[in-house]
Amino acid sequence: LGRTCMDVSRIAFGTWQLGGDWGPTDTASATKAIRRAADEGVTFFDTAQAYGFGQSEELLGAALHGLPREQLVLATKGGLRLTSSGLVRDASPRWIREGVEASLRALDTDYIDLYQVHWPDPRTAFEETADELAKLLADGKIRHVGVSNFDVKQMEAFSATLPVETLQPPYHLFRRDIEAELLPYTARND
């Protein structure tokens, strides 16, 4: 997976839909789907703090409970905060650390395999976010760092302090703009 040297299944199990954004989640069915995916060889599970602010992570952690942790790759994203006026981007060192701690509790794990900054935060310098993530790496709370929804210039700026190991951009039949700059960049930079 990117520069991480982690081997992951070709298909990941994404959990955005389990955070309640599109209506209530049937916990029993979701748990059954996650366990079935693991039984069928899926090893890569993707979630985010913002997917229900703990709901998706808690459901994923509970569903994977009892499976060999070393055979699973858990990816989550942080850097979004819910305020009284709505969702804001906050990749400040304090919020990143609080987010990692909250994700560890919600996922019921001692470490996160891949922690990704969900969106660039225009109010926080990349160096500040990267410095805090480097501390979390040193603490053993996270093992690898990636980004989501970043463009090439933003990844280069972030990587000046801490190498970006993965990128998770939106990509589908109706949104193919990553083919122009992002895919060539990621191919050149593994």
XYZ file of N, CA, C and O in Angstrom:
760
model
N 0.850 -1.178 0.000
C 0.000 0.000 0.000
C 0.892 1.235 0.000
O 1.511 1.550 1.017
N 0.988 1.871 -1.143
C 1.796 3.078 -1.246
C 3.207 2.841 -0.760
O 3.822 1.821 -1.061
N 3.728 3.751 0.014
C 5.082 3.646 0.563
C 5.130 2.895 1.896
O 6.178 2.839 2.533
N 4.028 2.345 2.328
C 3.964 1.752 3.666
C 4.631 0.392 3.769
O 4.920 -0.054 4.874
N 4.802 -0.305 2.668
C 5.291 -1.684 2.651
C 4.295 -2.655 3.284
O 4.637 -3.806 3.550
N 3.072 -2.213 3.525
C 2.041 -3.113 4.038
C 1.375 -3.814 2.864
O 1.046 -3.182 1.860
N 1.187 -5.114 3.011
C 0.413 -5.865 2.025
C -1.036 -5.831 2.472
O -1.353 -6.179 3.618
N -1.901 -5.412 1.563
C -3.330 -5.344 1.870
C -4.113 -6.052 0.772
O -3.613 -6.250 -0.338
N -5.326 -6.427 1.082
C -6.194 -7.022 0.074
C -6.467 -5.985 -1.017
O -6.457 -4.783 -0.765
N -6.679 -6.461 -2.244
C -6.958 -5.549 -3.360
C -8.238 -4.755 -3.143
O -8.389 -3.658 -3.644
N -9.162 -5.339 -2.414
C -10.421 -4.666 -2.109
C -10.420 -4.315 -0.635
O -10.076 -5.132 0.219
N -10.792 -3.072 -0.353
C -10.915 -2.622 1.033
C -12.390 -2.577 1.410
O -13.252 -2.433 0.544
N -12.646 -2.700 2.682
C -14.002 -2.542 3.186
C -14.110 -1.130 3.727
O -13.496 -0.792 4.735
N -14.880 -0.279 3.059
C -15.088 1.097 3.495
C -16.309 1.201 4.387
O -17.281 0.469 4.209
N -16.264 2.127 5.348
C -17.325 2.177 6.349
C -18.035 3.530 6.457
O -18.694 3.799 7.464
N -17.928 4.363 5.434
C -18.592 5.674 5.501
C -20.086 5.505 5.779
O -20.680 6.215 6.571
N -20.692 4.530 5.108
C -22.125 4.316 5.238
C -22.537 3.895 6.647
O -23.707 3.978 7.006
N -21.602 3.479 7.472
C -21.927 3.012 8.820
C -21.947 4.135 9.853
O -22.237 3.896 11.023
N -21.645 5.347 9.424
C -21.617 6.477 10.348
C -22.946 7.180 10.521
O -23.048 8.127 11.301
N -23.975 6.753 9.787
C -25.296 7.340 9.949
C -25.599 8.517 9.044
O -26.674 9.110 9.142
N -24.675 8.877 8.152
C -24.916 10.017 7.267
C -26.105 9.806 6.329
O -26.719 10.764 5.881
N -26.406 8.555 6.017
C -27.490 8.267 5.078
C -28.637 7.534 5.745
O -29.384 6.803 5.116
N -28.747 7.682 7.048
C -29.820 7.031 7.771
C -29.273 6.063 8.797
O -28.061 5.854 8.901
N -30.169 5.442 9.553
C -29.740 4.530 10.615
C -28.996 3.313 10.063
O -29.271 2.856 8.955
N -28.083 2.815 10.868
C -27.298 1.643 10.499
C -27.851 0.415 11.212
O -28.061 0.445 12.414
N -28.051 -0.640 10.453
C -28.445 -1.926 11.024
C -27.155 -2.580 11.519
O -26.383 -3.140 10.734
N -26.899 -2.482 12.802
C -25.643 -2.942 13.383
C -25.400 -4.424 13.137
O -24.280 -4.830 12.808
N -26.427 -5.237 13.282
C -26.260 -6.681 13.093
C -25.858 -6.999 11.652
O -24.933 -7.789 11.415
N -26.512 -6.375 10.689
C -26.171 -6.611 9.273
C -24.789 -6.082 8.940
O -24.035 -6.722 8.202
N -24.450 -4.917 9.489
C -23.129 -4.333 9.240
C -22.037 -5.226 9.813
O -21.015 -5.478 9.167
N -22.249 -5.718 11.020
C -21.276 -6.610 11.654
C -21.111 -7.884 10.833
O -19.981 -8.337 10.598
N -22.212 -8.428 10.378
C -22.169 -9.641 9.558
C -21.404 -9.389 8.257
O -20.592 -10.218 7.830
N -21.611 -8.226 7.633
C -20.911 -7.892 6.387
C -19.409 -7.743 6.615
O -18.592 -8.216 5.811
N -19.031 -7.099 7.708
C -17.604 -6.921 8.023
C -16.950 -8.276 8.267
O -15.865 -8.557 7.744
N -17.587 -9.114 9.069
C -17.023 -10.435 9.361
C -16.931 -11.286 8.095
O -15.957 -12.005 7.886
N -17.938 -11.191 7.233
C -17.921 -11.950 5.975
C -16.764 -11.473 5.100
O -16.062 -12.280 4.489
N -16.575 -10.162 5.032
C -15.461 -9.619 4.251
C -14.137 -10.181 4.767
O -13.288 -10.618 3.978
N -13.953 -10.179 6.083
C -12.717 -10.718 6.667
C -12.582 -12.204 6.356
O -11.494 -12.673 5.996
N -13.676 -12.942 6.451
C -13.646 -14.377 6.139
C -13.282 -14.638 4.679
O -12.673 -15.658 4.355
N -13.643 -13.711 3.799
C -13.373 -13.861 2.362
C -12.006 -13.313 1.965
O -11.669 -13.277 0.783
N -11.220 -12.854 2.932
C -9.852 -12.428 2.635
C -9.601 -10.936 2.616
O -8.484 -10.497 2.336
N -10.602 -10.117 2.906
C -10.366 -8.678 2.999
C -9.566 -8.418 4.276
O -9.946 -8.877 5.361
N -8.455 -7.720 4.120
C -7.609 -7.409 5.278
C -7.541 -5.905 5.552
O -7.036 -5.489 6.590
N -8.033 -5.103 4.622
C -7.905 -3.644 4.682
C -9.271 -3.034 4.962
O -10.205 -3.178 4.169
N -9.389 -2.369 6.102
C -10.649 -1.766 6.524
C -10.439 -0.269 6.711
O -9.544 0.151 7.444
N -11.262 0.524 6.040
C -11.120 1.981 6.041
C -12.300 2.625 6.748
O -13.457 2.309 6.473
N -11.992 3.560 7.626
C -13.021 4.305 8.336
C -12.528 5.730 8.548
O -11.513 6.140 7.984
N -13.244 6.506 9.340
C -12.835 7.879 9.655
C -13.542 8.319 10.924
O -14.670 7.900 11.204
N -12.873 9.181 11.644
C -13.470 9.742 12.845
C -14.772 10.464 12.500
O -15.750 10.380 13.230
N -14.807 11.134 11.364
C -15.975 11.928 10.981
C -17.157 11.089 10.513
O -18.249 11.619 10.341
N -16.971 9.798 10.317
C -18.095 8.931 9.943
C -18.916 8.628 11.195
O -18.774 7.590 11.823
N -19.727 9.582 11.562
C -20.549 9.422 12.753
C -19.814 9.768 14.040
O -20.303 9.483 15.124
N -18.660 10.365 13.941
C -17.825 10.746 15.085
C -17.787 9.657 16.150
O -18.217 9.820 17.277
N -17.254 8.526 15.714
C -17.062 7.374 16.588
C -17.960 6.205 16.234
O -17.596 5.056 16.458
N -19.120 6.479 15.668
C -20.074 5.408 15.392
C -19.505 4.351 14.455
O -19.546 3.156 14.736
N -18.957 4.774 13.330
C -18.405 3.835 12.355
C -17.191 3.106 12.922
O -17.059 1.882 12.773
N -16.306 3.832 13.585
C -15.113 3.210 14.165
C -15.484 2.198 15.247
O -14.910 1.106 15.306
N -16.444 2.543 16.086
C -16.860 1.617 17.153
C -17.470 0.346 16.572
O -17.174 -0.759 17.031
N -18.307 0.507 15.553
C -18.931 -0.659 14.934
C -17.875 -1.543 14.282
O -17.885 -2.762 14.452
N -16.922 -0.932 13.578
C -15.852 -1.690 12.941
C -15.008 -2.418 13.985
O -14.716 -3.608 13.842
N -14.618 -1.714 15.035
C -13.807 -2.328 16.081
C -14.507 -3.506 16.724
O -13.903 -4.559 16.955
N -15.793 -3.351 17.007
C -16.557 -4.437 17.625
C -16.695 -5.626 16.673
O -16.573 -6.777 17.081
N -16.920 -5.344 15.401
C -17.088 -6.419 14.422
C -15.806 -7.220 14.227
O -15.856 -8.425 13.986
N -14.667 -6.560 14.329
C -13.390 -7.238 14.117
C -12.827 -7.846 15.401
O -11.805 -8.544 15.358
N -13.482 -7.604 16.520
C -13.010 -8.109 17.808
C -12.838 -9.630 17.748
O -13.684 -10.348 17.251
N -11.699 -10.083 18.247
C -11.421 -11.515 18.287
C -10.656 -12.034 17.085
O -10.140 -13.144 17.112
N -10.578 -11.231 16.014
C -9.782 -11.637 14.854
C -8.323 -11.288 15.119
O -8.023 -10.347 15.868
N -7.377 -12.003 14.503
C -5.952 -11.701 14.736
C -5.604 -10.279 14.263
O -5.627 -9.988 13.076
N -5.291 -9.399 15.213
C -5.040 -7.983 14.901
C -3.904 -7.820 13.899
O -3.957 -6.963 13.021
N -2.858 -8.642 14.014
C -1.699 -8.497 13.133
C -2.017 -8.830 11.679
O -1.249 -8.497 10.780
N -3.157 -9.445 11.419
C -3.558 -9.773 10.045
C -4.485 -8.729 9.443
O -4.882 -8.841 8.289
N -4.827 -7.704 10.214
C -5.740 -6.661 9.762
C -4.990 -5.356 9.562
O -4.044 -5.054 10.291
N -5.424 -4.585 8.592
C -4.901 -3.236 8.385
C -6.065 -2.278 8.589
O -7.030 -2.272 7.819
N -5.969 -1.490 9.670
C -7.006 -0.520 9.994
C -6.536 0.872 9.596
O -5.493 1.334 10.062
N -7.313 1.492 8.734
C -7.028 2.859 8.301
C -8.164 3.745 8.786
O -9.339 3.395 8.657
N -7.802 4.881 9.339
C -8.816 5.857 9.705
C -8.308 7.243 9.332
O -7.133 7.425 9.002
N -9.217 8.182 9.353
C -8.895 9.554 8.968
C -9.321 10.499 10.083
O -10.270 10.226 10.803
N -8.612 11.605 10.190
C -8.948 12.611 11.193
C -8.663 13.997 10.662
O -8.185 14.172 9.551
N -8.956 14.975 11.475
C -8.726 16.357 11.081
C -10.000 17.088 10.710
O -9.956 18.178 10.136
N -11.142 16.520 11.055
C -12.426 17.205 10.924
C -13.034 17.274 12.320
O -12.934 16.332 13.098
N -13.671 18.395 12.609
C -14.263 18.594 13.936
C -15.684 19.101 13.762
O -15.946 19.964 12.931
N -16.590 18.560 14.557
C -17.983 18.987 14.535
C -18.166 20.106 15.543
O -17.840 19.948 16.718
N -18.656 21.247 15.066
C -18.904 22.390 15.945
C -20.381 22.735 15.892
O -21.132 22.179 15.091
N -20.787 23.689 16.701
C -22.189 24.114 16.704
C -22.593 24.734 15.368
O -23.767 24.749 15.015
N -21.616 25.219 14.613
C -21.921 25.801 13.298
C -21.658 24.831 12.151
O -21.725 25.212 10.989
N -21.332 23.584 12.454
C -21.133 22.588 11.407
C -19.755 21.958 11.446
O -18.983 22.140 12.398
N -19.442 21.242 10.384
C -18.178 20.522 10.262
C -17.073 21.469 9.816
O -17.252 22.229 8.856
N -15.942 21.452 10.514
C -14.804 22.296 10.143
C -13.552 21.438 10.011
O -13.420 20.402 10.662
N -12.667 21.874 9.150
C -11.370 21.222 9.019
C -10.479 21.714 10.154
O -10.323 22.915 10.351
N -9.907 20.772 10.889
C -9.042 21.128 12.010
C -7.937 20.080 12.118
O -8.120 19.026 12.710
N -6.806 20.381 11.505
C -5.645 19.496 11.579
C -4.595 20.077 12.508
O -3.399 19.832 12.355
N -5.057 20.843 13.489
C -4.142 21.395 14.482
C -3.536 20.247 15.284
O -4.155 19.188 15.429
N -2.335 20.437 15.793
C -1.704 19.366 16.579
C -2.598 18.842 17.708
O -2.718 17.635 17.897
N -3.228 19.737 18.418
C -4.090 19.313 19.539
C -5.234 18.430 19.045
O -5.507 17.373 19.612
N -5.918 18.852 17.971
C -7.072 18.092 17.497
C -6.640 16.775 16.850
O -7.333 15.765 16.988
N -5.499 16.775 16.173
C -4.999 15.524 15.585
C -4.717 14.513 16.695
O -5.121 13.353 16.628
N -4.041 14.953 17.751
C -3.734 14.031 18.866
C -5.023 13.560 19.537
O -5.188 12.369 19.805
N -5.940 14.476 19.805
C -7.216 14.081 20.405
C -7.958 13.107 19.495
O -8.576 12.150 19.972
N -7.904 13.352 18.195
C -8.569 12.478 17.237
C -7.972 11.085 17.221
O -8.703 10.091 17.169
N -6.657 10.987 17.250
C -6.005 9.674 17.279
C -6.404 8.929 18.549
O -6.754 7.745 18.499
N -6.372 9.608 19.677
C -6.752 8.969 20.952
C -8.202 8.488 20.898
O -8.513 7.373 21.336
N -9.098 9.312 20.354
C -10.512 8.932 20.248
C -10.679 7.739 19.309
O -11.457 6.819 19.590
N -9.944 7.737 18.209
C -10.032 6.626 17.255
C -9.495 5.334 17.858
O -10.060 4.262 17.634
N -8.419 5.421 18.611
C -7.885 4.226 19.274
C -8.922 3.617 20.221
O -9.119 2.398 20.239
N -9.596 4.484 20.983
C -10.633 3.994 21.904
C -11.804 3.398 21.123
O -12.290 2.313 21.455
N -12.266 4.097 20.087
C -13.432 3.644 19.330
C -13.151 2.327 18.604
O -14.003 1.438 18.569
N -11.959 2.204 18.038
C -11.591 0.979 17.321
C -11.169 -0.142 18.268
O -10.994 -1.280 17.837
N -10.969 0.195 19.536
C -10.530 -0.756 20.554
C -9.236 -1.450 20.124
O -9.133 -2.671 20.086
N -8.243 -0.617 19.811
C -6.948 -1.130 19.384
C -5.836 -0.302 20.015
O -6.064 0.827 20.465
N -4.641 -0.870 20.024
C -3.484 -0.176 20.590
C -2.769 0.697 19.566
O -1.966 1.549 19.941
N -3.027 0.455 18.283
C -2.369 1.225 17.234
C -3.255 1.279 15.989
O -4.107 0.427 15.782
N -3.018 2.298 15.199
C -3.704 2.475 13.918
C -2.657 2.248 12.839
O -1.587 2.872 12.861
N -2.950 1.359 11.903
C -1.980 1.044 10.852
C -1.732 2.231 9.926
O -0.593 2.505 9.564
N -2.799 2.912 9.525
C -2.674 4.050 8.608
C -3.584 5.159 9.083
O -4.806 4.993 9.147
N -2.984 6.293 9.441
C -3.755 7.471 9.839
C -3.630 8.504 8.734
O -2.524 8.879 8.339
N -4.772 8.958 8.236
C -4.782 9.903 7.120
C -5.425 11.223 7.540
O -6.445 11.220 8.241
N -4.839 12.313 7.098
C -5.446 13.620 7.306
C -6.586 13.717 6.288
O -6.353 13.635 5.084
N -7.808 13.866 6.783
C -8.998 13.751 5.937
C -9.088 14.838 4.862
O -9.427 14.549 3.720
N -8.807 16.072 5.235
C -8.837 17.216 4.319
C -7.731 18.193 4.706
O -7.419 18.319 5.891
N -7.175 18.913 3.748
C -6.230 19.976 4.115
C -6.945 21.030 4.969
O -8.094 21.364 4.705
N -6.264 21.503 5.976
C -6.802 22.534 6.869
C -6.139 23.856 6.503
O -4.943 24.030 6.742
N -6.887 24.804 5.945
C -6.266 26.069 5.522
C -5.758 26.926 6.679
O -4.973 27.848 6.466
N -6.154 26.616 7.909
C -5.732 27.416 9.062
C -4.542 26.832 9.812
O -4.031 27.434 10.752
N -4.112 25.620 9.436
C -2.986 24.990 10.131
C -1.890 24.666 9.124
O -2.155 24.036 8.098
N -0.690 25.103 9.403
C 0.443 24.812 8.517
C 0.679 23.307 8.466
O 0.574 22.620 9.491
N 0.989 22.804 7.289
C 1.249 21.375 7.133
C 2.340 20.902 8.076
O 2.294 19.789 8.587
N 3.347 21.771 8.315
C 4.452 21.393 9.193
C 3.963 21.065 10.603
O 4.460 20.150 11.243
N 2.993 21.835 11.090
C 2.463 21.604 12.434
C 1.765 20.256 12.521
O 1.967 19.496 13.479
N 0.928 19.970 11.523
C 0.221 18.686 11.494
C 1.216 17.543 11.373
O 1.144 16.555 12.105
N 2.154 17.680 10.456
C 3.147 16.627 10.213
C 4.014 16.396 11.451
O 4.327 15.240 11.785
N 4.405 17.453 12.137
C 5.202 17.305 13.361
C 4.452 16.491 14.419
O 5.032 15.626 15.075
N 3.170 16.782 14.580
C 2.381 16.037 15.569
C 2.224 14.586 15.159
O 2.319 13.678 15.997
N 2.009 14.342 13.874
C 1.896 12.965 13.392
C 3.215 12.210 13.580
O 3.214 11.021 13.911
N 4.338 12.891 13.403
C 5.645 12.262 13.643
C 5.770 11.851 15.107
O 6.316 10.781 15.413
N 5.261 12.663 16.019
C 5.285 12.315 17.447
C 4.401 11.089 17.715
O 4.761 10.214 18.499
N 3.241 11.051 17.058
C 2.339 9.914 17.233
C 2.946 8.638 16.656
O 2.739 7.552 17.204
N 3.707 8.772 15.577
C 4.463 7.629 15.037
C 5.482 7.152 16.061
O 5.586 5.958 16.344
N 6.233 8.086 16.619
C 7.257 7.740 17.615
C 6.640 7.110 18.857
O 7.240 6.223 19.469
N 5.435 7.538 19.211
C 4.725 6.976 20.365
C 4.161 5.584 20.075
O 3.694 4.912 21.000
N 4.155 5.166 18.800
C 3.606 3.870 18.429
C 2.089 3.835 18.318
O 1.500 2.769 18.174
N 1.467 4.994 18.361
C 0.004 5.044 18.276
C -0.480 4.885 16.837
O -1.582 4.399 16.603
N 0.327 5.339 15.888
C 0.051 5.140 14.470
C 1.312 4.557 13.828
O 2.417 4.747 14.342
N 1.131 3.842 12.727
C 2.284 3.218 12.071
C 2.650 3.861 10.742
O 3.803 3.777 10.331
N 1.665 4.461 10.078
C 1.906 5.094 8.777
C 0.994 6.303 8.635
O -0.060 6.366 9.268
N 1.427 7.247 7.773
C 0.691 8.497 7.589
C 0.357 8.700 6.124
O 1.215 8.548 5.246
N -0.882 9.056 5.886
C -1.335 9.377 4.540
C -2.233 10.594 4.566
O -2.447 11.213 5.620
N -2.747 10.931 3.400
C -3.658 12.062 3.271
C -4.840 11.658 2.398
O -4.771 10.696 1.642
N -5.881 12.422 2.501
C -7.073 12.233 1.695
C -7.497 13.609 1.189
O -7.396 14.594 1.920
N -7.924 13.668 -0.048
C -8.434 14.920 -0.633
C -7.372 16.014 -0.760
O -7.706 17.190 -0.765
N -6.106 15.664 -0.856
C -5.018 16.623 -1.054
C -4.673 16.676 -2.533
O -4.794 15.679 -3.240
N -4.193 17.833 -3.001
C -3.683 17.914 -4.365
C -2.157 17.742 -4.333
O -1.560 17.575 -3.265
N -1.539 17.793 -5.498
C -0.101 17.545 -5.601
C 0.699 18.557 -4.780
O 1.596 18.186 -4.018
N 0.397 19.838 -4.928
C 1.159 20.858 -4.193
C 1.015 20.683 -2.688
O 1.981 20.870 -1.940
N -0.165 20.317 -2.245
C -0.376 20.108 -0.812
C 0.413 18.899 -0.309
O 1.007 18.947 0.766
N 0.446 17.823 -1.100
C 1.229 16.648 -0.700
C 2.713 16.973 -0.662
O 3.426 16.531 0.245
N 3.194 17.732 -1.631
C 4.608 18.116 -1.639
C 4.942 18.966 -0.425
O 5.979 18.770 0.214
N 4.065 19.905 -0.073
C 4.296 20.760 1.086
C 4.294 19.932 2.371
O 5.154 20.111 3.243
N 3.357 19.022 2.508
C 3.283 18.161 3.690
C 4.525 17.283 3.775
O 5.133 17.134 4.837
N 4.928 16.710 2.643
C 6.066 15.786 2.590
C 7.402 16.452 2.896
O 8.375 15.758 3.180
N 7.462 17.775 2.849
C 8.699 18.466 3.215
C 9.028 18.238 4.692
O 10.191 18.308 5.089
N 8.011 17.932 5.505
C 8.211 17.669 6.930
C 8.114 16.182 7.252
O 8.908 15.653 8.020
N 7.127 15.502 6.668
C 6.889 14.086 6.925
C 6.386 13.459 5.627
O 5.401 13.939 5.066
N 7.045 12.424 5.141
C 6.634 11.845 3.861
C 5.191 11.349 3.879
O 4.772 10.665 4.812
N 4.456 11.716 2.846
C 3.115 11.184 2.638
C 3.290 9.781 2.072
O 3.926 9.592 1.038
N 2.722 8.787 2.753
C 2.889 7.401 2.315
C 1.729 6.919 1.443
O 1.905 5.999 0.650
N 0.560 7.510 1.617
C -0.608 7.116 0.827
C -1.467 8.333 0.522
O -1.416 9.341 1.232
N -2.266 8.194 -0.519
C -3.256 9.208 -0.886
C -4.577 8.501 -1.124
O -4.625 7.488 -1.830
N -5.641 9.037 -0.557
C -6.987 8.506 -0.790
C -7.829 9.622 -1.397
O -8.441 10.410 -0.688
N -7.872 9.690 -2.726
C -8.686 10.720 -3.374
C -10.038 10.164 -3.809
O -10.192 8.951 -3.982
N -11.017 11.025 -4.022
C -12.260 10.549 -4.623
C -12.008 10.216 -6.096
O -11.285 10.939 -6.783
N -12.563 9.097 -6.547
C -12.334 8.662 -7.929
C -13.462 7.717 -8.335
O -13.675 6.690 -7.683
N -14.184 8.090 -9.359
C -15.237 7.223 -9.894
C -15.543 7.669 -11.321
O -14.913 8.605 -11.836
N -16.474 7.008 -11.963
C -16.762 7.272 -13.379
C -17.107 8.720 -13.661
O -16.824 9.225 -14.748
N -17.711 9.399 -12.715
C -18.133 10.777 -12.937
C -17.169 11.804 -12.355
O -17.380 13.002 -12.494
N -16.148 11.333 -11.706
C -15.149 12.238 -11.124
C -13.768 11.655 -11.389
O -13.226 10.914 -10.576
N -13.219 12.015 -12.530
C -11.966 11.420 -12.984
C -10.821 12.425 -13.055
O -9.784 12.145 -13.644
N -10.970 13.578 -12.450
C -9.962 14.625 -12.552
C -8.609 14.228 -11.971
O -7.590 14.828 -12.313
N -8.546 13.208 -11.129
C -7.251 12.793 -10.571
C -6.333 12.197 -11.638
O -5.130 12.085 -11.421
N -6.903 11.835 -12.781
C -6.096 11.235 -13.844
C -5.094 12.222 -14.445
O -4.056 11.818 -14.950
N -5.383 13.508 -14.354
C -4.518 14.521 -14.967
C -3.216 14.728 -14.198
O -2.141 14.687 -14.792
N -3.292 14.958 -12.892
C -2.095 15.270 -12.108
C -1.820 14.282 -10.979
O -0.679 13.890 -10.757
N -2.863 13.901 -10.240
C -2.646 13.079 -9.042
C -2.130 11.677 -9.368
O -1.179 11.221 -8.738
N -2.751 10.990 -10.309
C -2.293 9.627 -10.617
C -0.859 9.614 -11.156
O -0.061 8.773 -10.718
N -0.495 10.523 -12.070
C 0.915 10.544 -12.488
C 1.867 10.842 -11.317
O 2.934 10.245 -11.211
N 1.471 11.741 -10.402
C 2.300 12.054 -9.243
C 2.472 10.816 -8.357
O 3.576 10.492 -7.925
N 1.372 10.127 -8.076
C 1.469 8.963 -7.203
C 2.265 7.843 -7.870
O 2.994 7.131 -7.181
N 2.154 7.723 -9.172
C 2.950 6.698 -9.877
C 4.445 7.013 -9.754
O 5.256 6.120 -9.522
N 4.797 8.286 -9.897
C 6.205 8.692 -9.799
C 6.743 8.569 -8.367
O 7.933 8.385 -8.164
N 5.873 8.681 -7.395
C 6.300 8.727 -5.987
C 5.838 7.532 -5.170
O 5.860 7.581 -3.946
N 5.448 6.464 -5.840
C 5.026 5.226 -5.183
C 3.913 5.470 -4.189
O 3.983 5.050 -3.032
